[in-house]
mmCIF file of C-alpha atoms in Angstrom:
data_model
loop_
_atom_site.group_PDB
_atom_site.id
_atom_site.type_symbol
_atom_site.label_atom_id
_atom_site.label_comp_id
_atom_site.label_asym_id
_atom_site.label_seq_id
_atom_site.Cartn_x
_atom_site.Cartn_y
_atom_site.Cartn_z
ATOM 1 C CA GLU A 36 8.740 -4.689 18.372
ATOM 2 C CA THR A 37 7.658 -6.657 15.377
ATOM 3 C CA GLY A 38 6.875 -5.823 11.782
ATOM 4 C CA VAL A 39 7.272 -2.266 10.573
ATOM 5 C CA THR A 40 7.166 0.628 13.018
ATOM 6 C CA GLN A 41 6.955 4.346 12.327
ATOM 7 C CA THR A 42 7.556 7.373 14.520
ATOM 8 C CA PRO A 43 6.068 9.756 15.220
ATOM 9 C CA ARG A 44 2.485 8.650 14.638
ATOM 10 C CA HIS A 45 1.300 12.252 14.397
ATOM 11 C CA LEU A 46 3.234 15.377 13.453
ATOM 12 C CA VAL A 47 2.159 18.992 13.110
ATOM 13 C CA MET A 48 4.684 21.367 11.629
ATOM 14 C CA GLY A 49 4.917 24.831 10.190
ATOM 15 C CA MET A 50 6.084 25.509 6.684
ATOM 16 C CA THR A 51 9.493 26.699 7.865
ATOM 17 C CA ASN A 52 10.193 23.763 10.188
ATOM 18 C CA LYS A 53 12.529 20.852 9.587
ATOM 19 C CA LYS A 54 11.442 17.456 10.840
ATOM 20 C CA SER A 55 12.136 13.798 10.112
ATOM 21 C CA LEU A 56 9.967 10.720 9.892
ATOM 22 C CA LYS A 57 11.457 7.429 10.971
ATOM 23 C CA CYS A 58 10.689 3.900 9.857
ATOM 24 C CA GLU A 59 12.155 0.693 11.208
ATOM 25 C CA GLN A 60 11.530 -2.835 10.001
ATOM 26 C CA HIS A 61 12.172 -5.932 12.096
ATOM 27 C CA LEU A 62 11.548 -8.471 9.336
ATOM 28 C CA GLY A 63 15.010 -8.882 7.841
ATOM 29 C CA HIS A 64 13.874 -7.344 4.554
ATOM 30 C CA ASN A 65 16.206 -5.592 2.140
ATOM 31 C CA ALA A 66 13.834 -3.197 0.391
ATOM 32 C CA MET A 67 12.008 -0.239 1.929
ATOM 33 C CA TYR A 68 9.481 2.240 0.597
ATOM 34 C CA TRP A 69 7.854 5.583 1.332
ATOM 35 C CA TYR A 70 4.256 6.157 0.211
ATOM 36 C CA LYS A 71 2.039 9.231 0.502
ATOM 37 C CA GLN A 72 -1.649 8.645 1.189
ATOM 38 C CA SER A 73 -3.918 11.626 0.591
ATOM 39 C CA ALA A 74 -7.673 11.602 1.030
ATOM 40 C CA LYS A 75 -9.597 10.049 -1.874
ATOM 41 C CA LYS A 76 -6.437 9.437 -3.907
ATOM 42 C CA PRO A 77 -4.489 6.256 -4.608
ATOM 43 C CA LEU A 78 -1.390 5.667 -2.566
ATOM 44 C CA GLU A 79 1.512 7.383 -4.270
ATOM 45 C CA LEU A 80 4.879 5.689 -4.237
ATOM 46 C CA MET A 81 7.554 8.246 -3.324
ATOM 47 C CA PHE A 82 10.841 6.399 -2.909
ATOM 48 C CA VAL A 83 12.165 2.849 -3.081
ATOM 49 C CA TYR A 84 15.391 1.656 -1.489
ATOM 50 C CA SER A 85 16.845 -1.742 -2.299
ATOM 51 C CA LEU A 86 19.957 -2.905 -0.456
ATOM 52 C CA GLU A 87 20.256 0.633 0.943
ATOM 53 C CA GLU A 88 20.431 2.213 -2.501
ATOM 54 C CA ARG A 89 17.694 4.425 -3.854
ATOM 55 C CA VAL A 90 16.247 2.668 -6.883
ATOM 56 C CA GLU A 91 13.227 4.837 -7.474
ATOM 57 C CA ASN A 92 12.372 8.492 -6.962
ATOM 58 C CA ASN A 93 8.871 9.058 -8.200
ATOM 59 C CA SER A 94 9.234 12.734 -9.142
ATOM 60 C CA VAL A 95 9.083 13.809 -5.532
ATOM 61 C CA PRO A 96 9.862 17.470 -4.722
ATOM 62 C CA SER A 97 13.257 18.105 -3.165
ATOM 63 C CA ARG A 98 11.658 19.309 0.075
ATOM 64 C CA PHE A 99 11.344 15.568 0.799
ATOM 65 C CA SER A 100 14.725 13.941 1.334
ATOM 66 C CA PRO A 101 14.974 10.200 2.084
ATOM 67 C CA GLU A 102 17.810 8.497 3.877
ATOM 68 C CA CYS A 103 18.470 4.778 4.300
ATOM 69 C CA PRO A 104 21.471 4.272 6.602
ATOM 70 C CA ASN A 105 21.007 0.497 6.754
ATOM 71 C CA SER A 106 18.552 -2.141 5.644
ATOM 72 C CA SER A 107 16.435 -1.799 8.791
ATOM 73 C CA HIS A 108 15.977 1.963 8.915
ATOM 74 C CA LEU A 109 14.481 4.516 6.592
ATOM 75 C CA PHE A 110 14.052 8.226 7.194
ATOM 76 C CA LEU A 111 12.151 10.946 5.408
ATOM 77 C CA HIS A 112 13.575 14.393 6.104
ATOM 78 C CA LEU A 113 11.135 17.238 5.645
ATOM 79 C CA HIS A 114 11.839 20.937 5.169
ATOM 80 C CA THR A 115 9.884 23.949 3.931
ATOM 81 C CA LEU A 116 6.778 21.858 3.311
ATOM 82 C CA GLN A 117 3.526 23.156 1.890
ATOM 83 C CA PRO A 118 -0.001 22.673 3.276
ATOM 84 C CA GLU A 119 -0.766 20.302 0.389
ATOM 85 C CA ASP A 120 1.896 17.975 1.749
ATOM 86 C CA SER A 121 -0.427 17.164 4.648
ATOM 87 C CA ALA A 122 -1.159 13.447 4.355
ATOM 88 C CA LEU A 123 -0.550 10.036 5.866
ATOM 89 C CA TYR A 124 2.968 8.864 5.104
ATOM 90 C CA LEU A 125 3.347 5.119 5.016
ATOM 91 C CA CYS A 126 6.530 3.119 5.155
ATOM 92 C CA ALA A 127 6.732 -0.440 3.848
ATOM 93 C CA SER A 128 9.337 -3.145 3.491
ATOM 94 C CA SER A 129 9.723 -6.298 1.426
ATOM 95 C CA GLN A 130 12.223 -8.984 0.648
ATOM 96 C CA GLY A 131 13.764 -7.546 -2.496
ATOM 97 C CA GLN A 132 12.662 -8.587 -5.887
ATOM 98 C CA LEU A 133 11.336 -12.066 -5.216
ATOM 99 C CA ASN A 134 8.379 -12.927 -7.400
ATOM 100 C CA ASN A 135 5.790 -12.942 -4.682
ATOM 101 C CA ASN A 136 7.350 -10.464 -2.290
ATOM 102 C CA GLU A 137 4.665 -9.039 -0.100
ATOM 103 C CA GLN A 138 5.073 -5.487 1.119
ATOM 104 C CA PHE A 139 4.524 -5.066 4.844
ATOM 105 C CA PHE A 140 3.299 -1.657 5.890
ATOM 106 C CA GLY A 141 3.827 0.434 8.989
ATOM 107 C CA PRO A 142 0.979 2.267 10.739
ATOM 108 C CA GLY A 143 1.904 5.574 9.131
ATOM 109 C CA THR A 144 2.664 9.091 10.283
ATOM 110 C CA ARG A 145 -0.211 11.574 10.022
ATOM 111 C CA LEU A 146 1.445 14.822 8.944
ATOM 112 C CA THR A 147 -0.277 18.188 9.132
ATOM 113 C CA VAL A 148 1.482 21.218 7.647
ATOM 114 C CA LEU A 149 0.172 24.546 8.860
ATOM 115 C CA ALA B 126 1.737 3.050 -17.640
ATOM 116 C CA GLN B 127 -0.189 0.716 -15.427
ATOM 117 C CA THR B 128 -3.330 1.997 -13.731
ATOM 118 C CA VAL B 129 -5.701 0.480 -11.205
ATOM 119 C CA THR B 130 -9.329 1.583 -10.904
ATOM 120 C CA GLN B 131 -11.708 0.947 -8.052
ATOM 121 C CA SER B 132 -15.076 2.285 -9.119
ATOM 122 C CA GLN B 133 -16.830 1.942 -5.743
ATOM 123 C CA PRO B 134 -15.758 4.643 -3.262
ATOM 124 C CA GLU B 135 -17.966 3.100 -0.559
ATOM 125 C CA MET B 136 -19.826 -0.161 -0.017
ATOM 126 C CA SER B 137 -22.037 -1.455 2.779
ATOM 127 C CA VAL B 138 -22.852 -5.003 3.767
ATOM 128 C CA GLN B 139 -24.958 -6.593 6.462
ATOM 129 C CA GLU B 140 -23.112 -8.769 8.923
ATOM 130 C CA ALA B 141 -22.967 -12.423 7.777
ATOM 131 C CA GLU B 142 -23.755 -11.518 4.179
ATOM 132 C CA THR B 143 -21.524 -11.447 1.112
ATOM 133 C CA VAL B 144 -20.070 -8.409 -0.619
ATOM 134 C CA THR B 145 -17.987 -7.992 -3.758
ATOM 135 C CA LEU B 146 -15.515 -5.165 -4.298
ATOM 136 C CA SER B 147 -14.569 -4.320 -7.871
ATOM 137 C CA CYS B 148 -11.174 -3.605 -9.366
ATOM 138 C CA THR B 149 -10.019 -3.179 -12.939
ATOM 139 C CA TYR B 150 -6.523 -2.518 -14.163
ATOM 140 C CA ASP B 151 -4.708 -1.616 -17.300
ATOM 141 C CA THR B 152 -1.416 -3.130 -18.349
ATOM 142 C CA SER B 153 0.414 -4.353 -21.412
ATOM 143 C CA GLU B 154 2.348 -6.932 -19.397
ATOM 144 C CA SER B 155 1.436 -10.611 -19.489
ATOM 145 C CA ASP B 156 3.012 -11.590 -16.169
ATOM 146 C CA TYR B 157 2.161 -9.671 -13.036
ATOM 147 C CA TYR B 158 0.691 -9.920 -9.564
ATOM 148 C CA LEU B 159 -2.509 -8.518 -8.140
ATOM 149 C CA PHE B 160 -3.189 -7.843 -4.487
ATOM 150 C CA TRP B 161 -5.969 -6.781 -2.176
ATOM 151 C CA TYR B 162 -4.851 -4.864 0.898
ATOM 152 C CA LYS B 163 -7.004 -3.980 3.890
ATOM 153 C CA GLN B 164 -6.470 -0.805 5.891
ATOM 154 C CA PRO B 165 -8.531 -0.783 9.127
ATOM 155 C CA PRO B 166 -9.194 2.484 10.951
ATOM 156 C CA SER B 167 -5.953 1.947 12.944
ATOM 157 C CA ARG B 168 -4.172 2.496 9.581
ATOM 158 C CA GLN B 169 -1.886 -0.566 9.527
ATOM 159 C CA MET B 170 -2.294 -1.921 6.016
ATOM 160 C CA ILE B 171 -2.260 -5.703 5.707
ATOM 161 C CA LEU B 172 -2.315 -8.061 2.751
ATOM 162 C CA VAL B 173 -5.611 -9.900 2.319
ATOM 163 C CA ILE B 174 -5.010 -11.972 -0.778
ATOM 164 C CA ARG B 175 -2.776 -12.153 -3.849
ATOM 165 C CA GLN B 176 -3.160 -13.572 -7.348
ATOM 166 C CA GLU B 177 -0.456 -14.499 -9.835
ATOM 167 C CA ALA B 178 -1.557 -13.624 -13.351
ATOM 168 C CA TYR B 179 -0.247 -16.888 -14.802
ATOM 169 C CA LYS B 180 -2.548 -18.906 -12.528
ATOM 170 C CA GLN B 181 -6.032 -19.506 -13.870
ATOM 171 C CA GLN B 182 -7.342 -20.683 -10.530
ATOM 172 C CA ASN B 183 -8.812 -17.925 -8.384
ATOM 173 C CA ALA B 184 -7.036 -17.366 -5.080
ATOM 174 C CA THR B 185 -8.888 -18.070 -1.842
ATOM 175 C CA GLU B 186 -8.028 -17.229 1.759
ATOM 176 C CA ASN B 187 -10.705 -18.391 4.193
ATOM 177 C CA ARG B 188 -13.686 -16.036 3.720
ATOM 178 C CA PHE B 189 -11.888 -14.006 1.057
ATOM 179 C CA SER B 190 -11.788 -15.021 -2.580
ATOM 180 C CA VAL B 191 -11.124 -13.302 -5.873
ATOM 181 C CA ASN B 192 -12.672 -13.448 -9.300
ATOM 182 C CA PHE B 193 -9.746 -12.921 -11.649
ATOM 183 C CA GLN B 194 -10.686 -12.314 -15.272
ATOM 184 C CA LYS B 195 -7.396 -11.770 -17.095
ATOM 185 C CA ALA B 196 -8.859 -10.970 -20.510
ATOM 186 C CA ALA B 197 -11.197 -8.408 -19.004
ATOM 187 C CA LYS B 198 -8.433 -7.129 -16.677
ATOM 188 C CA SER B 199 -10.758 -7.471 -13.739
ATOM 189 C CA PHE B 200 -9.880 -8.551 -10.192
ATOM 190 C CA SER B 201 -12.800 -8.430 -7.758
ATOM 191 C CA LEU B 202 -12.715 -9.398 -4.094
ATOM 192 C CA LYS B 203 -15.550 -11.375 -2.540
ATOM 193 C CA ILE B 204 -15.963 -11.376 1.217
ATOM 194 C CA SER B 205 -18.284 -14.090 2.502
ATOM 195 C CA ASP B 206 -19.952 -14.178 5.914
ATOM 196 C CA SER B 207 -18.949 -10.540 6.541
ATOM 197 C CA GLN B 208 -17.855 -9.666 10.047
ATOM 198 C CA LEU B 209 -17.661 -6.352 11.881
ATOM 199 C CA GLY B 210 -13.880 -6.632 11.782
ATOM 200 C CA ASP B 211 -13.960 -6.562 7.990
ATOM 201 C CA ALA B 212 -14.872 -2.875 8.071
ATOM 202 C CA ALA B 213 -11.920 -1.058 6.526
ATOM 203 C CA MET B 214 -10.587 0.616 3.425
ATOM 204 C CA TYR B 215 -9.707 -1.969 0.783
ATOM 205 C CA PHE B 216 -7.070 -1.277 -1.837
ATOM 206 C CA CYS B 217 -6.495 -3.191 -5.025
ATOM 207 C CA ALA B 218 -2.879 -3.163 -6.213
ATOM 208 C CA TYR B 219 -0.838 -4.323 -9.178
ATOM 209 C CA ARG B 220 2.814 -5.219 -9.543
ATOM 210 C CA VAL B 221 4.834 -6.392 -12.511
ATOM 211 C CA GLU B 222 6.381 -9.844 -12.172
ATOM 212 C CA TYR B 223 9.895 -8.619 -11.476
ATOM 213 C CA GLY B 224 10.014 -5.445 -9.505
ATOM 214 C CA ASN B 225 8.848 -3.924 -6.304
ATOM 215 C CA LYS B 226 6.661 -1.033 -7.422
ATOM 216 C CA LEU B 227 3.048 -1.420 -6.372
ATOM 217 C CA VAL B 228 0.386 0.583 -8.193
ATOM 218 C CA PHE B 229 -2.684 1.141 -6.038
ATOM 219 C CA GLY B 230 -6.288 1.973 -6.737
ATOM 220 C CA ALA B 231 -8.032 4.784 -4.855
ATOM 221 C CA GLY B 232 -9.634 2.378 -2.405
ATOM 222 C CA THR B 233 -13.126 1.295 -1.367
ATOM 223 C CA ILE B 234 -14.466 1.966 2.112
ATOM 224 C CA LEU B 235 -16.369 -1.077 3.352
ATOM 225 C CA ARG B 236 -18.914 -0.583 6.136
ATOM 226 C CA VAL B 237 -20.361 -3.602 7.916
ATOM 227 C CA LYS B 238 -23.758 -3.197 9.570
ATOM 228 C CA SER B 239 -24.806 -5.268 12.552
#
């Protein structure tokens, strides 16, 4: 696999379920990101990890819990979600804080909360 | 806070013709980066072109070029000789010089007619 991969690609869950989204990057990057993409809204940055430490939490509700066990993997643990959390969740990675660091995106997980 | 505005929710262009997508942004910083990302229907977002704010010369990548007007805080994308594969959602994004937080606009859907 190359680039940034995400699993699952589609997820339907009830409000009482617990599930996790997985992201893996094969680019040797040291920064990873979670974004939420809702219809007709700008992408919203949720979390940033740099060198496996969380450096940004963009006022995300606690029902979303990120985990970065190493520089190649990023998880988003979900529990007791609300229907308004239905969206496309995108993972991205980049090479730290270099001036022109491009963010490479995964294909996303389409989440539907019933 | 920085904001990015894309005033065109949808645009259409005839194959082989030229189209321009608009983007304006608001920032008090003098050094920053601007990006155009393309998100095809398959959802994998890819970088189209980037512009460093300190460079006066407009960036160009094959059929894609930008018109960067720093004083006006405007960053439009011109696609020449449009192809069917250009059909996608296009996002304008901003990032400060040192940092990894991208601020996105709401996106413009580009349709290419054959």
